[in-house]
Tab-separated table of C-alpha atoms in Angstrom:
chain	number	residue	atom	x	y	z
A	1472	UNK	CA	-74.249	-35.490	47.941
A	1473	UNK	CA	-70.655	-36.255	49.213
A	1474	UNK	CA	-68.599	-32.936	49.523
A	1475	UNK	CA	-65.118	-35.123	49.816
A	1476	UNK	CA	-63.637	-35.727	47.240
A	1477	UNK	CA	-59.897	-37.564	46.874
A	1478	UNK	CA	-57.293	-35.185	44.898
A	1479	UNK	CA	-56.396	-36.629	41.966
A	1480	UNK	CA	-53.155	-35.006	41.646
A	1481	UNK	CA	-51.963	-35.987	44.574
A	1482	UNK	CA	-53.259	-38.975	46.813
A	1483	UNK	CA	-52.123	-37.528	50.120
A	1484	UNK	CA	-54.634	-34.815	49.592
A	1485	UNK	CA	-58.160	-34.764	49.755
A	1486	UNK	CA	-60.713	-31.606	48.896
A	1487	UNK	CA	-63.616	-31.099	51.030
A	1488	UNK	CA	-65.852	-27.953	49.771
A	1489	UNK	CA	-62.873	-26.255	48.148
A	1490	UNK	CA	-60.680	-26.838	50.569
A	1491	UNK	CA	-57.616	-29.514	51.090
A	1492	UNK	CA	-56.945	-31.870	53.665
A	1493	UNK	CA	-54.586	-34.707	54.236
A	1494	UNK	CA	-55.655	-37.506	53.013
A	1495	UNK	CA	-54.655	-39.684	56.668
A	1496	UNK	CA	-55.924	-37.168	58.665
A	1497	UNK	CA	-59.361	-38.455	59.996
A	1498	UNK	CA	-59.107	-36.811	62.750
A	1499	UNK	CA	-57.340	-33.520	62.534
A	1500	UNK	CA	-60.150	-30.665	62.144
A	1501	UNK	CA	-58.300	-28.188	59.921
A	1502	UNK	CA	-57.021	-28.271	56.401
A	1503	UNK	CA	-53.444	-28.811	54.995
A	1504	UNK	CA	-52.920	-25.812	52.347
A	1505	UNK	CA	-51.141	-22.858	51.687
A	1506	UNK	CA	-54.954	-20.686	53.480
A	1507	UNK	CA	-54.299	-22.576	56.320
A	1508	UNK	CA	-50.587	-22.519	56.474
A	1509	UNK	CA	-50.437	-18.933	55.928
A	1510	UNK	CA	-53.141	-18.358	59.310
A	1511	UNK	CA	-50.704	-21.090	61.097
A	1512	UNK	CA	-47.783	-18.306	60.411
A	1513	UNK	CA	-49.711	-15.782	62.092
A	1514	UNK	CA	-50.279	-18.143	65.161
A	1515	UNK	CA	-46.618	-18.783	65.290
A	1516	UNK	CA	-45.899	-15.063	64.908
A	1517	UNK	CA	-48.515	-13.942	68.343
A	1518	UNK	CA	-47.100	-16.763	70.221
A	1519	UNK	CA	-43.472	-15.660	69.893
A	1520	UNK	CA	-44.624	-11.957	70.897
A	1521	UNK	CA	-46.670	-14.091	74.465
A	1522	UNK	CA	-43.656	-16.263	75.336
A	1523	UNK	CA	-40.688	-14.193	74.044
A	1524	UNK	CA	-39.125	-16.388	71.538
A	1525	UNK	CA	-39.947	-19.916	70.461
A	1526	UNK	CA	-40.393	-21.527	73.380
A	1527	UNK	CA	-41.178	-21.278	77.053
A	1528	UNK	CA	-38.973	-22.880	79.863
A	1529	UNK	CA	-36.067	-21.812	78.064
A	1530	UNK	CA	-33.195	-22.313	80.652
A	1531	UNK	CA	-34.033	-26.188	79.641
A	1532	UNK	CA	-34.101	-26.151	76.425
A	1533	UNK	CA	-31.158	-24.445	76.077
A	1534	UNK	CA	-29.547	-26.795	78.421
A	1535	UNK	CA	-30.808	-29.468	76.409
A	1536	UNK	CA	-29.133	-28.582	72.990
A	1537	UNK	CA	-26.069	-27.499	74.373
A	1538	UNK	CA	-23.656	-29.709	72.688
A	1539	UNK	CA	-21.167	-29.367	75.715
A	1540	UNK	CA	-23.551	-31.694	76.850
A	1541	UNK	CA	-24.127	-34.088	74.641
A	1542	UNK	CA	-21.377	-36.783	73.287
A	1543	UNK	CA	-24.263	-36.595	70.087
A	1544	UNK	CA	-25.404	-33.964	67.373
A	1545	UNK	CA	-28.400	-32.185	69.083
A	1546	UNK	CA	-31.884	-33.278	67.480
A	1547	UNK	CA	-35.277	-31.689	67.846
A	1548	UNK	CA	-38.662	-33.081	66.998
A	1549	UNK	CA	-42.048	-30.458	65.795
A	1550	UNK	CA	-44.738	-32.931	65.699
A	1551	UNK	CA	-47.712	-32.199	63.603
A	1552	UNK	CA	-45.332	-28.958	62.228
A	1553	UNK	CA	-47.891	-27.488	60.000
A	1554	UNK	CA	-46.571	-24.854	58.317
A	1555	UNK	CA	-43.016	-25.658	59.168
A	1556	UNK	CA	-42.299	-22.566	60.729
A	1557	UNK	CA	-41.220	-22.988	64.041
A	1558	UNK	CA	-38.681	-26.217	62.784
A	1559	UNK	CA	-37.171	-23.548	60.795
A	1560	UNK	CA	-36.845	-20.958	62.840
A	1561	UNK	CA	-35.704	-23.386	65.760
A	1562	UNK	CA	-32.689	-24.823	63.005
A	1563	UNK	CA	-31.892	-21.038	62.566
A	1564	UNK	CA	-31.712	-20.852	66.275
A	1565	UNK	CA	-29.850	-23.753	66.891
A	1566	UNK	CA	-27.567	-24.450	63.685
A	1567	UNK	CA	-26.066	-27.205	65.107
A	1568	UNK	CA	-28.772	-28.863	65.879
A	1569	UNK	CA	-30.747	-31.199	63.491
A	1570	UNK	CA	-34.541	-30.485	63.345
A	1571	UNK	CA	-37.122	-32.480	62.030
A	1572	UNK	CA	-40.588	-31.692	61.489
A	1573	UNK	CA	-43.331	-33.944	60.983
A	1574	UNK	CA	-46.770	-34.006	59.907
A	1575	UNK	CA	-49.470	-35.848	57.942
A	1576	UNK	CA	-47.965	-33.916	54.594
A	1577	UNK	CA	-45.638	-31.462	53.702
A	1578	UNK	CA	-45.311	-28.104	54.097
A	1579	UNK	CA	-46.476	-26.283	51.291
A	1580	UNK	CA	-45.365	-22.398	52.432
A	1581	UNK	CA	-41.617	-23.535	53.150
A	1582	UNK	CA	-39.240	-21.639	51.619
A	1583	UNK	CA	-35.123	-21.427	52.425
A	1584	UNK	CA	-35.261	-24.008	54.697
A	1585	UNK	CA	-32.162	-24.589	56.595
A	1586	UNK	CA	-29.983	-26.808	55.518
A	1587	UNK	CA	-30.213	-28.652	59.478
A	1588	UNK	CA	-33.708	-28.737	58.922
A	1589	UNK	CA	-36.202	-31.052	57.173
A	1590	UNK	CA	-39.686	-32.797	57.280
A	1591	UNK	CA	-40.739	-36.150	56.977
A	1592	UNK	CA	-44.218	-37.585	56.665
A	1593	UNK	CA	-45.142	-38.958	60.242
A	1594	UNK	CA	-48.525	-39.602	62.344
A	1595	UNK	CA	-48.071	-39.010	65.967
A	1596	UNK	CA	-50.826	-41.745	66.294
A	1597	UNK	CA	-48.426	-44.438	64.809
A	1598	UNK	CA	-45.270	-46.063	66.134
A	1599	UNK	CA	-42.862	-43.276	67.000
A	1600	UNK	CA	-40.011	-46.239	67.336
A	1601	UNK	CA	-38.177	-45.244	64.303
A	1602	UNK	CA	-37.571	-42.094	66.229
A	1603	UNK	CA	-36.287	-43.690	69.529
A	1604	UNK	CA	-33.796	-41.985	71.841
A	1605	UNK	CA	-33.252	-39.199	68.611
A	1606	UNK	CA	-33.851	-36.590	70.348
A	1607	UNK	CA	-33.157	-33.501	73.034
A	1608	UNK	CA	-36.486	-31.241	72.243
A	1609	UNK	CA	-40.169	-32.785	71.381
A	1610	UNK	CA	-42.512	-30.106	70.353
A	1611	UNK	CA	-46.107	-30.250	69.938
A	1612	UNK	CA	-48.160	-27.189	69.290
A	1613	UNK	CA	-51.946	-27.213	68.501
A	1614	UNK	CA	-52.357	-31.239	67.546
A	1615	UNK	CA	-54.858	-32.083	69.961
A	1616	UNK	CA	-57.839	-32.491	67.009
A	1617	UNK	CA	-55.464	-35.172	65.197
A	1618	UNK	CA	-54.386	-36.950	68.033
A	1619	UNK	CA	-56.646	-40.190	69.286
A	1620	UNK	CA	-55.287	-41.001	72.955
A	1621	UNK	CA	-53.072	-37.909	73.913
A	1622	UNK	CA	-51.880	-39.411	77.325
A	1623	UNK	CA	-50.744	-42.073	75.438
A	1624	UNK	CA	-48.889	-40.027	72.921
A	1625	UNK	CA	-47.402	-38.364	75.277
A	1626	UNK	CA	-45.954	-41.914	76.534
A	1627	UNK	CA	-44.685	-42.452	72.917
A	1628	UNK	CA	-42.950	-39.474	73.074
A	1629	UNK	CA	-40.675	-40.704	75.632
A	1630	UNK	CA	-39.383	-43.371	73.363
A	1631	UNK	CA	-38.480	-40.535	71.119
A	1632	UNK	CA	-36.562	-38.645	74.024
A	1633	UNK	CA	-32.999	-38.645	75.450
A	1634	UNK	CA	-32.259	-38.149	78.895
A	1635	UNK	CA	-32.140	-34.629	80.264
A	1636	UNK	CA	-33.936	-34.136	76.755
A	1637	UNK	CA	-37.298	-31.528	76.951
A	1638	UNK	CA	-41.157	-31.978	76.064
A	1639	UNK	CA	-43.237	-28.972	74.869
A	1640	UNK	CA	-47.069	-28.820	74.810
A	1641	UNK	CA	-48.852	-25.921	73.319
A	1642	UNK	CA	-52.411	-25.117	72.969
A	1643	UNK	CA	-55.135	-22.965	73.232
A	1644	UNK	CA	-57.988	-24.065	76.394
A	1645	UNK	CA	-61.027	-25.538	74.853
A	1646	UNK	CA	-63.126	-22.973	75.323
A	1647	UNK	CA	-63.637	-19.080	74.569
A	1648	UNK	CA	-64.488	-16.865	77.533
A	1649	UNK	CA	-65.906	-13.682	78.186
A	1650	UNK	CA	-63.893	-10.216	78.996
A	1651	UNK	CA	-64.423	-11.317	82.748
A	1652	UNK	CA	-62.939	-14.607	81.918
A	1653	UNK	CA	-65.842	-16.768	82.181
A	1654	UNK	CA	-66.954	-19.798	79.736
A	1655	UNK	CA	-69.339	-18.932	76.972
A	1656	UNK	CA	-69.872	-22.560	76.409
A	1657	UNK	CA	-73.679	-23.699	76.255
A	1658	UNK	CA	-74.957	-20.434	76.174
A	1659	UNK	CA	-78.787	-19.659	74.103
A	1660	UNK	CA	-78.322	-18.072	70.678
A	1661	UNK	CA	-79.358	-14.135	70.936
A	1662	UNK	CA	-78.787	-14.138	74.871
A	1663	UNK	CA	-76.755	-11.519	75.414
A	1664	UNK	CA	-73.411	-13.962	76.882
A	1665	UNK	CA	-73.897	-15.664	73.457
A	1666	UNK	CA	-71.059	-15.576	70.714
A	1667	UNK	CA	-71.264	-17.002	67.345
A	1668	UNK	CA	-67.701	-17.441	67.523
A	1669	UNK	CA	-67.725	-19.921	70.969
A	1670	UNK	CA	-70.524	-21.493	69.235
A	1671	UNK	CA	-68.237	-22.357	66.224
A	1672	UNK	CA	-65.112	-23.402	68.322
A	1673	UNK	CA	-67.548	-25.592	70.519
A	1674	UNK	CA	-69.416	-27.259	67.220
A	1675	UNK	CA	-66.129	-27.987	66.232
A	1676	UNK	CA	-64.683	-29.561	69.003
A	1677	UNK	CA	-68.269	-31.641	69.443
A	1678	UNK	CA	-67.222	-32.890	65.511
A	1679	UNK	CA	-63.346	-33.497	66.830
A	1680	UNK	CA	-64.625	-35.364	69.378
A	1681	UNK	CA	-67.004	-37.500	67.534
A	1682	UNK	CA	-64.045	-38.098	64.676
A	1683	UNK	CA	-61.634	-39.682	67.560
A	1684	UNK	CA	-59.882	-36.634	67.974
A	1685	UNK	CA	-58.925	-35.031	71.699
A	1686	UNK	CA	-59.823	-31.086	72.180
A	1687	UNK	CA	-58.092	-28.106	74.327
A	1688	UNK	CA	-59.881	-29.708	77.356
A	1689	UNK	CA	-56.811	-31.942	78.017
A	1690	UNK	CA	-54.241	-28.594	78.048
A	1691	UNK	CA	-55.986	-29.365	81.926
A	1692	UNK	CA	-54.563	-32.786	82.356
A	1693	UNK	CA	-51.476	-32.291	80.672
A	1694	UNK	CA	-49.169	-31.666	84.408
A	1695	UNK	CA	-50.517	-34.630	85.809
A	1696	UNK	CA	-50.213	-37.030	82.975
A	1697	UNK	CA	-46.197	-36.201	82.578
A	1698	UNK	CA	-45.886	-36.080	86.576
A	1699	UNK	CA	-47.727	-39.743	86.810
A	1700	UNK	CA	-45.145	-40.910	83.875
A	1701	UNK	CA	-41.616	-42.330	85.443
A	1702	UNK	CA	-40.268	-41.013	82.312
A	1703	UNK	CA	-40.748	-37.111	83.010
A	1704	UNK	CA	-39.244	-34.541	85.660
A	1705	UNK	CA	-39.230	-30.713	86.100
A	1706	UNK	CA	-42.711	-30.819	85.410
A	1707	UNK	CA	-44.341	-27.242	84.606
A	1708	UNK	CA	-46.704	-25.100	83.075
A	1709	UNK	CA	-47.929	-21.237	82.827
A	1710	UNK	CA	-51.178	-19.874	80.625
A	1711	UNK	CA	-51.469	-16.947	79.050
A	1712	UNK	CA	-54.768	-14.740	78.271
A	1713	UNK	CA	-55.151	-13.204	75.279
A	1714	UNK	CA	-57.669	-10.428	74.362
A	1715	UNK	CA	-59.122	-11.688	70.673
A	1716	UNK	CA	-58.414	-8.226	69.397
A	1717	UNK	CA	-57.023	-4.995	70.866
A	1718	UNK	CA	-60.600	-3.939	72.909
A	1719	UNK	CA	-58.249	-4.202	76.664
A	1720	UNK	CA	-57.507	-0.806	78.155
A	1721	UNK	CA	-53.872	-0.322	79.638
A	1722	UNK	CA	-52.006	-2.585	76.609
A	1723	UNK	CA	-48.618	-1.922	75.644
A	1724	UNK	CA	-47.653	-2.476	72.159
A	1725	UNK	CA	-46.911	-5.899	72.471
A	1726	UNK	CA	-49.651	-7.494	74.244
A	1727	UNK	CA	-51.612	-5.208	71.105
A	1728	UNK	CA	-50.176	-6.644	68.441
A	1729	UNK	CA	-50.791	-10.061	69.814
A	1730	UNK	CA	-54.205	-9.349	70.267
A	1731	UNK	CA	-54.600	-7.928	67.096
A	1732	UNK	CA	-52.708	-11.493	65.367
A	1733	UNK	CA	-54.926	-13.495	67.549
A	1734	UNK	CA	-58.035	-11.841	66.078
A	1735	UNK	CA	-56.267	-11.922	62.661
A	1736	UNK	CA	-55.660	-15.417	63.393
A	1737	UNK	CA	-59.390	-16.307	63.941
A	1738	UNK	CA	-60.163	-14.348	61.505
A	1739	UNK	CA	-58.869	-16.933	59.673
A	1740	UNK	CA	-59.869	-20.334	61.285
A	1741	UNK	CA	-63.476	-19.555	60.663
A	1742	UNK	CA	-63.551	-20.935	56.886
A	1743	UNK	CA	-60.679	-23.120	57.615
A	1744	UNK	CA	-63.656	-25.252	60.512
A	1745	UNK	CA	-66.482	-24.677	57.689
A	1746	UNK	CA	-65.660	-28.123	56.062
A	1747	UNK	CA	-65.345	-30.550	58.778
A	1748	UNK	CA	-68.482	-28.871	60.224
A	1749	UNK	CA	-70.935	-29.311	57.323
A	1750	UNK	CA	-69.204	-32.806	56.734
A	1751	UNK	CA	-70.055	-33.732	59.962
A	1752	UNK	CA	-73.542	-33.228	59.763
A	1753	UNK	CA	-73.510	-29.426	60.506
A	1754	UNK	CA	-76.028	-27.352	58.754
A	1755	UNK	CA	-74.524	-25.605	55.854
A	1756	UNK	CA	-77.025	-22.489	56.792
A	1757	UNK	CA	-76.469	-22.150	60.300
A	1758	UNK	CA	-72.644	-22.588	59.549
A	1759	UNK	CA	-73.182	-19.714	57.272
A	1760	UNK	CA	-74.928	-17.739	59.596
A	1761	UNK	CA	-72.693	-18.054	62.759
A	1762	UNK	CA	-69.110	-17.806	60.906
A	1763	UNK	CA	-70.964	-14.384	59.216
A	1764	UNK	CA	-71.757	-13.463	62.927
A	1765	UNK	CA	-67.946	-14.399	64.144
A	1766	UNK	CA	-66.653	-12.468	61.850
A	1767	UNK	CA	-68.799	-9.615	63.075
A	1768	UNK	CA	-67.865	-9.775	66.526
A	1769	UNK	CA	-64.395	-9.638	65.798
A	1770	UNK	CA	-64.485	-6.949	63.594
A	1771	UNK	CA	-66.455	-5.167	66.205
A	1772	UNK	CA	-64.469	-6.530	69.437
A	1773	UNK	CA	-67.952	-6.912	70.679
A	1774	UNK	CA	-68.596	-9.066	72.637
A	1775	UNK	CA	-64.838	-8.827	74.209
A	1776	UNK	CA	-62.790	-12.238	73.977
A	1777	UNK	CA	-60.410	-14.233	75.794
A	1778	UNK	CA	-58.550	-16.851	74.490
A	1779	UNK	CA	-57.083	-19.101	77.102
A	1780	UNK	CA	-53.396	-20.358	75.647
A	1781	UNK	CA	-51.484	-22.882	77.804
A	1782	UNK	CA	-48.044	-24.235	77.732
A	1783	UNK	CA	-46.484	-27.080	79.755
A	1784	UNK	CA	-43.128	-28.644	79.508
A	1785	UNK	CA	-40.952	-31.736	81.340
A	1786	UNK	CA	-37.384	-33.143	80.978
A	1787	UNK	CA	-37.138	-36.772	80.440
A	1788	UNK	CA	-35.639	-39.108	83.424
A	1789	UNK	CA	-33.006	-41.809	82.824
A	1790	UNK	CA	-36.186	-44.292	83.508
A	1791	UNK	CA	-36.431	-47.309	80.605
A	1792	UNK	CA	-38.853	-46.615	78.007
A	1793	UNK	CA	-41.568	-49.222	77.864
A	1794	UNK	CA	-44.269	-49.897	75.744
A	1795	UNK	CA	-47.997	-49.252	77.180
């Protein structure tokens, strides 16, 4: 029997097994309501404790919305914003500034939104030329299920882009890795290196993959992609590991309560995966059985997890956009 069905309420929403999705989004893994929102909140909330604010490279973003530097209002771009959060706080940030963020629907969390701040509906996988040359900051934070060809997106972007203006990638890796930092991946049910919750993350990324979707493994690619581009400069990047609860000895409070948002966090993303997996051919049982066994492991910090999360960021040239 078909679990999807379309919302009839609202036609940008669909429900699949209780939960709601948007509509457009064939390829994004995760749902588009206020459960899912909510656990985005607590992502944005761990990251600000890893980086130390918003973003990382600051000294160029700042540079970039500095309006002694522009002859233009400031503009900043959150594509695939989720739960809206991190436009908002950036407007509060930078009031003079106008941020957008976009996504396959509203948010449906936002509440005293700035007034320099608002969201429009938008797929990254679409012609970003109504955006062109509008802005100093492009943000893109956990999109890599919805996005088809992320090289190429990453070209579009630069259509979007002034000059001296600033990309931001964020993601986590695509994998989940032991306490010594190794990959879990492919790794026998009740071996002892086995965790229910790689197995989910992996199924899940196996289902991205087969919807058109990209997965954490191109956080890898993402330097050389923007270096190979003539429309990108002051290439970087920096990773950060993050214990999936507080189980590390020798943490100070903040690298704790990161941990403990991070396991909060997945917590969360375990029922938010469950429909895409069984729609995708999953086994409702086994999906029972290993998110029941996640959860375990996390409650238990046993078997101790990594998270791998990785950042990378570029300033655009003076170069011509040009179409691929």
């Amino acid at each position: 029997m078909d679990s999807t069905n379309t919302n009839s309420s609202n036609p940008m929403y669909r429900d699949v097994l209780g939960r709601t999705f948007a509509a457009q989004g064939a390829t994004y893994a995760l749902p588009a309501d206020a459960q899912e929102h909510s656990r985005l909140i607590i992502q944005h909330n761990m990251l600000k404790i890893v980086v130390g604010g918003l973003y990382p490279s600051p000294d160029l973003v700042k540079k970039a919305l500095d309006p002694a530097q522009r002859d233009q209002k400031c503009g900043v771009l959150d594509i695939g914003t989720g739960s809206g959060i991190w436009a908002m706080e950036m407007a509060k940030e930078f009031p003079l500034a106008d941020v957008v963020g976009m996504d396959l629907v509203d948010p449906v969390n936002a509440n005293d939104i700035p007034a320099n701040c608002r969201f429009e509906i938008g797929d990254a996988n679409l012609d970003l030329g109504r955006y062109a040359t509008a802005f100093d900051v492009v943000h893109m934070r956990s999109v890599a299920s919805g996005i088809k060809d992320y090289k190429g997106t990453l070209h579009n972007v630069a259509q979007t882009l002034r000059p001296q203006g600033v990309i931001l990638l964020v993601s986590p890796g695509a994998g989940i890795y032991s306490e010594k930092k190794q990959s879990l991946e492919s790794q026998e049910e009740g071996k002892p290196v086995w965790s229910a919750m790689q197995a989910l993350n992996q199924a899940t990324r196996l289902s991205s993959r087969k919807r058109g979707g990209s997965t954490g493994a191109i956080t890898n690619d993402w330097t050389r992609w923007l270096a190979e581009m003539p429309f990108y400069t002051n290439v970087g990047e920096s990773e950060v590991w993050i214990p999936m609860g507080p189980w590390r000895e020798g943490m100070n409070e903040s690298e704790r309560t990161a941990a403990e948002l991070l396991r909060e966090d997945a917590l969360e993303v375990i029922s938010s995966w469950k429909p895409r997996l069984i729609e995708g051919g999953y086994d409702e049982a086994l999906v029972e059985r290993w998110s029941l066994a996640a959860r375990e492991e996390l409650n238990a910090m046993e078997p101790k997890l990594y998270m791998r999360w990785r950042f990378a960021w570029a300033t655009r040239t003076p170069e011509p956009w040009s179409p691929l």
